XYZ file of C-alpha atoms in Angstrom:
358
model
C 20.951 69.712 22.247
C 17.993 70.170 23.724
C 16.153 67.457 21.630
C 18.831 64.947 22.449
C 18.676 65.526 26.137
C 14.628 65.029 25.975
C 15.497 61.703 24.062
C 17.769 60.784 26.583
C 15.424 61.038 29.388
C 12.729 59.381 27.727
C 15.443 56.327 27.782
C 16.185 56.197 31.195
C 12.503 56.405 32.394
C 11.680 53.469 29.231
C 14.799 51.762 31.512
C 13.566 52.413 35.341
C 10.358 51.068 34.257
C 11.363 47.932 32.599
C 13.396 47.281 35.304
C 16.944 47.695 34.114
C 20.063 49.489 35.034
C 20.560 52.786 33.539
C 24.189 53.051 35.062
C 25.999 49.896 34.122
C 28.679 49.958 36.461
C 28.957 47.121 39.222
C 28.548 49.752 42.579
C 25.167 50.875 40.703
C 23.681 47.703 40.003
C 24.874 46.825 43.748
C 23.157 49.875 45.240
C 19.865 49.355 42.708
C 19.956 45.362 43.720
C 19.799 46.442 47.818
C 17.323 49.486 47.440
C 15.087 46.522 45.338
C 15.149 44.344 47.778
C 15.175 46.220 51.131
C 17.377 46.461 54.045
C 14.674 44.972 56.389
C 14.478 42.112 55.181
C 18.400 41.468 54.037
C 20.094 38.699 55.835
C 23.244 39.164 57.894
C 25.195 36.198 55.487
C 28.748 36.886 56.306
C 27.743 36.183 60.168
C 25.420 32.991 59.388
C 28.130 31.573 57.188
C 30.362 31.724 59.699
C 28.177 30.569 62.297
C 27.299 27.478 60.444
C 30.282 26.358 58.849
C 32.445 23.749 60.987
C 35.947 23.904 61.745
C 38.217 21.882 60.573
C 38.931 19.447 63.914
C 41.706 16.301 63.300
C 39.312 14.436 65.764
C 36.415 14.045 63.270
C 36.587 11.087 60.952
C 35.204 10.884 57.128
C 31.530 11.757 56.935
C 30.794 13.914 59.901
C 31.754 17.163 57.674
C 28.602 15.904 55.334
C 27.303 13.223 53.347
C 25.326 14.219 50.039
C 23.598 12.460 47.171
C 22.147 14.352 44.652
C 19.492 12.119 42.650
C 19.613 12.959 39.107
C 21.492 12.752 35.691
C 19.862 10.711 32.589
C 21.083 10.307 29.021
C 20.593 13.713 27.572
C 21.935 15.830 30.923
C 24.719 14.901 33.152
C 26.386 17.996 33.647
C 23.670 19.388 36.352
C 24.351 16.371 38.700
C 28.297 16.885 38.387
C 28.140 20.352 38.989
C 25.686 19.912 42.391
C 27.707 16.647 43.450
C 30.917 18.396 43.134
C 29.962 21.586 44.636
C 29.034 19.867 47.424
C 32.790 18.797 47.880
C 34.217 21.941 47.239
C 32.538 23.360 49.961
C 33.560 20.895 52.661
C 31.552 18.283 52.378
C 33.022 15.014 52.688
C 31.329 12.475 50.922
C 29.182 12.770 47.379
C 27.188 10.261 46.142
C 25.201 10.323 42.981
C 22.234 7.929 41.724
C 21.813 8.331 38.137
C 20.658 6.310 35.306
C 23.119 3.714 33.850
C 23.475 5.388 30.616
C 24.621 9.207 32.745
C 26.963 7.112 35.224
C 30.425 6.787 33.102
C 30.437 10.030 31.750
C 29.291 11.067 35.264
C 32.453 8.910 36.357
C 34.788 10.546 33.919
C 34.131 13.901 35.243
C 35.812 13.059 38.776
C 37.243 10.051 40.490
C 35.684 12.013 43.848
C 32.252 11.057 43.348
C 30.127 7.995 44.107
C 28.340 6.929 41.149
C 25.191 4.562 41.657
C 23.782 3.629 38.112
C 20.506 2.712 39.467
C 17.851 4.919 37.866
C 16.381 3.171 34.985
C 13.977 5.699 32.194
C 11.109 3.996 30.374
C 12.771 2.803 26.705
C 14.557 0.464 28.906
C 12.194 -1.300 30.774
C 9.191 -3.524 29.354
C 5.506 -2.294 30.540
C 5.267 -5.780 32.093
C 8.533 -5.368 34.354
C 8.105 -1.835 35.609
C 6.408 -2.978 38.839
C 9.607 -4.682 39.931
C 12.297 -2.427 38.183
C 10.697 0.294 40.013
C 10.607 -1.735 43.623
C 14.672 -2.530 42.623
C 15.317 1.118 42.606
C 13.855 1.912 45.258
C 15.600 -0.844 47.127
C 19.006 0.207 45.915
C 18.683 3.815 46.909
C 16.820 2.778 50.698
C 20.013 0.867 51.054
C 22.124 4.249 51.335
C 19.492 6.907 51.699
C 19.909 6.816 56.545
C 23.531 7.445 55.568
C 22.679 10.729 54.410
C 22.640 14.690 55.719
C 20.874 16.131 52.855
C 19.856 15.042 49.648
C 19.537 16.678 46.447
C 16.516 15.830 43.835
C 16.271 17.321 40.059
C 19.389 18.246 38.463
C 19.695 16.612 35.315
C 17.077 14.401 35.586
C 15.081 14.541 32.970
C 11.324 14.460 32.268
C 10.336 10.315 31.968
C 7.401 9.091 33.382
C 9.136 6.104 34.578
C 12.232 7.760 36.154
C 9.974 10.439 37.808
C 7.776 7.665 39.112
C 10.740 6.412 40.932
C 11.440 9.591 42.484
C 8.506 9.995 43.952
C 9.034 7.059 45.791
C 12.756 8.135 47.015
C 11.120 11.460 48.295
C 8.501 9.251 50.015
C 10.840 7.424 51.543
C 13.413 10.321 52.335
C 10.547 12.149 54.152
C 10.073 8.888 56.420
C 13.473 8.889 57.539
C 14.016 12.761 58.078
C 16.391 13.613 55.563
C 16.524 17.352 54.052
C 16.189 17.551 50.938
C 16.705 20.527 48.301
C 14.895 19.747 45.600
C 15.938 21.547 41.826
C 15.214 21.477 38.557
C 13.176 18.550 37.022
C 12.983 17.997 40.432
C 10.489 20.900 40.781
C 8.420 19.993 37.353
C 7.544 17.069 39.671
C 6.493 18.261 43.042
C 4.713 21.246 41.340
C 1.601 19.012 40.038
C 2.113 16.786 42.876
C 2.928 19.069 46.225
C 1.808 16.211 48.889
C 5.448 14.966 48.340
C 6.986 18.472 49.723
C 3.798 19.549 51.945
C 4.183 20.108 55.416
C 7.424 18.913 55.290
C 9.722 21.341 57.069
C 13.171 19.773 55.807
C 12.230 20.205 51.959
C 14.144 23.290 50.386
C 12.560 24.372 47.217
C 15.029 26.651 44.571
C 13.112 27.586 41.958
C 14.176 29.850 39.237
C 12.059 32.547 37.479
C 9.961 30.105 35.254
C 9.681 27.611 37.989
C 8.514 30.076 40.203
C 5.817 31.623 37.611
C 4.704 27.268 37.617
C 4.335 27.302 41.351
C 2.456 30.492 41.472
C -0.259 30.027 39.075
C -0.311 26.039 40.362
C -0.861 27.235 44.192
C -2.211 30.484 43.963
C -3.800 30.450 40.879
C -2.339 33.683 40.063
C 0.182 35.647 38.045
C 3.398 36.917 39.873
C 3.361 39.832 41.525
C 7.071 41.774 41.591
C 5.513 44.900 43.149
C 4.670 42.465 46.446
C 7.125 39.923 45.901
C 7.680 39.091 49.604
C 4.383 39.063 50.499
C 2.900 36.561 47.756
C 6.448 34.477 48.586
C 4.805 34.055 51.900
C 1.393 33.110 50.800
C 2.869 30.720 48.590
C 4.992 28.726 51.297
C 2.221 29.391 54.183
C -0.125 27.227 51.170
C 1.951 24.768 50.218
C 2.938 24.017 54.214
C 5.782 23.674 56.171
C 8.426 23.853 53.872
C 11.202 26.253 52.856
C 11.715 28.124 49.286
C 14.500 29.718 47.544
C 13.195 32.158 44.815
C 16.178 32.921 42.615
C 16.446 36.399 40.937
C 18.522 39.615 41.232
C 17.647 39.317 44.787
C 17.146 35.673 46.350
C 14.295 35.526 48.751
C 13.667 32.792 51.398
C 10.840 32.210 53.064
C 9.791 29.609 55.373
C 6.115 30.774 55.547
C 7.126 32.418 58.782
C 9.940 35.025 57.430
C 11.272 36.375 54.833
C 14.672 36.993 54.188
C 16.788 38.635 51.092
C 20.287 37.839 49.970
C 21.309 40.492 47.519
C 25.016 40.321 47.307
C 26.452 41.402 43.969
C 27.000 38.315 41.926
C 27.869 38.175 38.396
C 25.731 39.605 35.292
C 27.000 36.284 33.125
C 24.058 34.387 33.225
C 25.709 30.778 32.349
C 24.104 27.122 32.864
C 24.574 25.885 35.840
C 25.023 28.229 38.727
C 21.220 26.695 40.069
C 23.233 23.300 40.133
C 26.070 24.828 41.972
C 23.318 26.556 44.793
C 21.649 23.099 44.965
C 24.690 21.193 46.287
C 25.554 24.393 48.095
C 22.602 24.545 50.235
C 22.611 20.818 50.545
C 26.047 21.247 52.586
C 24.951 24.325 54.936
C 21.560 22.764 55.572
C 23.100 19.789 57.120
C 25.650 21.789 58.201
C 23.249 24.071 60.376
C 20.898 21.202 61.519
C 23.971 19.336 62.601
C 25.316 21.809 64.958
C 21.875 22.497 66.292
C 23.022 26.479 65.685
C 24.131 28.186 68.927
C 23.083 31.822 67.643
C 25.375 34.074 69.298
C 24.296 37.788 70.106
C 24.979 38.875 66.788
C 22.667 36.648 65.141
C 19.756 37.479 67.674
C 17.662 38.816 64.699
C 18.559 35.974 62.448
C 16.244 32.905 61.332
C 16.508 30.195 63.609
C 15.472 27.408 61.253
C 18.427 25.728 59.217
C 16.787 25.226 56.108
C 16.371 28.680 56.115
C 19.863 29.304 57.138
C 21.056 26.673 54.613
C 19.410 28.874 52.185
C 20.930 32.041 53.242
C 24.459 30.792 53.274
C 24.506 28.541 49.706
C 23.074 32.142 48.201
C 25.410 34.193 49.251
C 28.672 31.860 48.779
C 27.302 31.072 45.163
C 27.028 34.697 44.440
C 30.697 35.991 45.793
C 32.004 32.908 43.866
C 30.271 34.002 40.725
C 31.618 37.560 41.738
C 35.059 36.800 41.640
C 34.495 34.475 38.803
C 33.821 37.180 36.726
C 36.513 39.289 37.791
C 38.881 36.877 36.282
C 37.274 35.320 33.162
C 34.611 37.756 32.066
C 32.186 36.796 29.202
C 34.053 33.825 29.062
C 32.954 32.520 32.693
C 31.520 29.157 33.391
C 30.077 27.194 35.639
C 33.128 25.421 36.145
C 35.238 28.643 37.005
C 32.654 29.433 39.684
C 33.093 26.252 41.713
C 36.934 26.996 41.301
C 36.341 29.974 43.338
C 33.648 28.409 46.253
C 36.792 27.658 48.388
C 38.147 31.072 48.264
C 34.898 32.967 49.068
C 34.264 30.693 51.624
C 38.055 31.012 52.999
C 37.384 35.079 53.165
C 34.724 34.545 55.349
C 35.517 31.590 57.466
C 38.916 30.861 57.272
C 40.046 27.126 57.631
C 42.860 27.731 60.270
C-alpha cells in the first residue's frame, strides 16, 4: 500500500512538472488553465464582446455589418480558407470574399454558394519565368480592384508555400498597408512575414495568430532566443515592442495578446479535441470583431474602464473567447468525434448567449 501510494506521487509530481493535468475533469483543467495564466492579466471577454458586437438595426444596408476577404487557398489546401471565409459569416459579417488560386476556387465554390470566389492567385508551375513580371502585376491589379472595399482582411490560410504565390502576397500586404486595412495574418501567412517582418512592422492594424510552432519561428527569428513559458508575458512583450507597432495572438491553453503596450489573457475553457482548423475559424473570427471594434470607434462604458482601448487588441480578445465557448459546446455534443465544422455550427449560439440578437 504504501509502495503504491509512493508510486503514485512520484506520478503526479512527473505530471505538475511536465505540465499536464493530474485531475482530468473539465472544472480542474478550468481552474489549472486560470491559476496558469493569472487573474491580472485575464480579459473581461463577455463585456468586450458585447461592447463590440453591433446590433442588428433594419436601417443598415448590406456591407456595413463587415466586409472580409481572406487571401488564401491553393491546390493542395482549400479547407483553411472555407473555414476562415465562412466563419466570418457566421458571426455576422455580411459579405466574404475569397482570392484563391484558380485550381482552389471550384472546390472553394462547392463548399458554399455564400462566398465570393476570386480565382486570381496564380503558383509558379503555371506561369513561364518570362511572364511572371506581368502575371504578378495582373494579380495585384485584380485584388487592388476590391481590396478599399474591405474592413479587414485575412492573409495565410491555405495558402501554401510557392515562391511565386508568396511573392504576390507580399505585394497585397504592401498595398493593404497603404490603404489602412487590418489585416490578421495566419498560417502560411506567418512563414512569410517571419523572414520578412518590414511587411507587418510598425503597422498597428496587423494582427498576428501564431500557434505554438509559429511562435517558437518568431522567437528565435526576433529575439534570437528559445521560448520562455516561465515568463511568457513578458518575452510576448519584447517580442511585439521589437517587431513594432503591431498586435499578436499567441495561441495555447491560455491565448495571450499583446500589443507591445499590454498584455492580456483569454483562458476560457475550450475543448481538449485538438482538430484542424479551429486557427482558421479564430482568423475569420478576429477579422469580424476587429472591424467590428474599429468601426464603432468603441465607446468603453464604465465597466470596461480597465479594458484595452485598441481594437486589434479587442478584436483579439473577442474572436478568442467566442472560438473557445464554440469549441466548448462543440464538444459537449460530438465528443472525439468533433470537427471544425461542428464548431462554426455553434459560433452563433455562443455569440447569442452573450449578445443576444433581439
Amino acid at each position: 500500500m504504501l509502495a503504491s501510494s509512493a508510486v503514485f506521487r512520484r506520478q503526479q509530481f512527473l505530471i505538475r512538472s511536465l505540465g499536464g493535468f493530474g485531475d482530468c475533469t473539465h472544472q480542474n483543467r478550468r481552474q489549472q488553465i486560470k491559476a496558469m495564466s493569472g487573474t491580472s492579466m485575464e480579459a473581461d471577454a463577455e463585456n468586450i464582446l458585447r461592447a463590440i458586437t453591433p446590433s442588428l438595426d433594419p436601417k443598415r444596408h448590406k456591407g456595413q455589418a463587415g466586409k472580409i476577404a481572406v487571401i488564401g487557398g491553393c491546390r493542395e489546401y482549400t479547407g483553411a480558407p472555407y473555414f476562415a471565409a465562412i466563419s466570418a459569416l457566421k458571426i455576422g459579417a455580411d459579405l466574404s470574399h475569397v482570392f484563391c488560386t484558380k485550381d482552389a476556387a471550384p472546390v472553394i465554390k462547392s463548399y458554399s454558394p455564400e462566398l465570393i470566389v476570386h480565382p486570381v492567385l496564380e503558383e509558379s508551375y503555371s506561369v513561364r519565368d518570362e511572364e511572371k513580371k506581368f502575371t504578378a502585376e495582373r494579380v495585384l491589379a485584380e485584388v487592388d480592384k476590391w481590396l478599399e472595399r474591405f474592413d479587414c482582411l485575412v492573409i495565410g490560410p491555405g495558402l501554401g508555400r510557392d515562391p511565386f504565390l508568396l511573392e504576390c502576397v507580399s505585394e497585397i500586404i504592401k498595398h493593404a498597408r497603404q490603404t489602412n486595412i487590418p489585416m490578421v495574418i495566419d498560417g502560411d501567412g506567418l512563414f512569410l512575414i517571419t523572414d520578412n517582418l518590414h511587411l507587418v512592422s510598425n503597422y498597428p492594424l496587423a494582427v498576428l495568430t501564431p500557434n505554438v510552432n509559429e511562435y517558437k519561428r518568431l522567437v528565435k527569428n526576433v529575439l534570437l532566443a528559445e521560448v520562455d513559458e516561465q515568463d511568457a508575458p513578458n518575452q510576448l512583450l519584447s517580442l511585439a515592442k521589437r517587431i513594432g507597432g503591431l498586435t499578436i495572438l499567441r495561441k495555447g491553453r491560455a491565448d495571450l495578446i499583446c500589443d507591445g503596450e499590454t498584455v492580456k489573457s483569454v483562458s476560457i475553457y475550450g475543448s481538449p479535441r485538438r482538430c484542424g482548423g479551429q486557427g482558421d475559424i479564430l482568423s475569420g473570427s478576429v477579422a469580424v470583431f476587429v472591424s467590428w471594434a474599429r468601426q464603432q470607434g468603441l465607446v468603453i462604458d464604465g465597466n470596461l474602464a480597465t479594458s484595452p482601448k485598441n481594437p486589434t487588441v479587442l478584436g483579439c480578445i473577442a474572436g478568442s473567447a467566442l472560438l473557445r465557448k464554440a469549441a466548448s459546446l462543440a464538444f459537449e455534443n460530438k465528443k472525439r468525434s468533433t470537427l471544425t465544422t461542428d464548431i462554426i455550427e455553434f459560433l452563433w449560439r455562443s455569440l447569442e448567449d452573450i449578445s443576444p440578437a433581439h
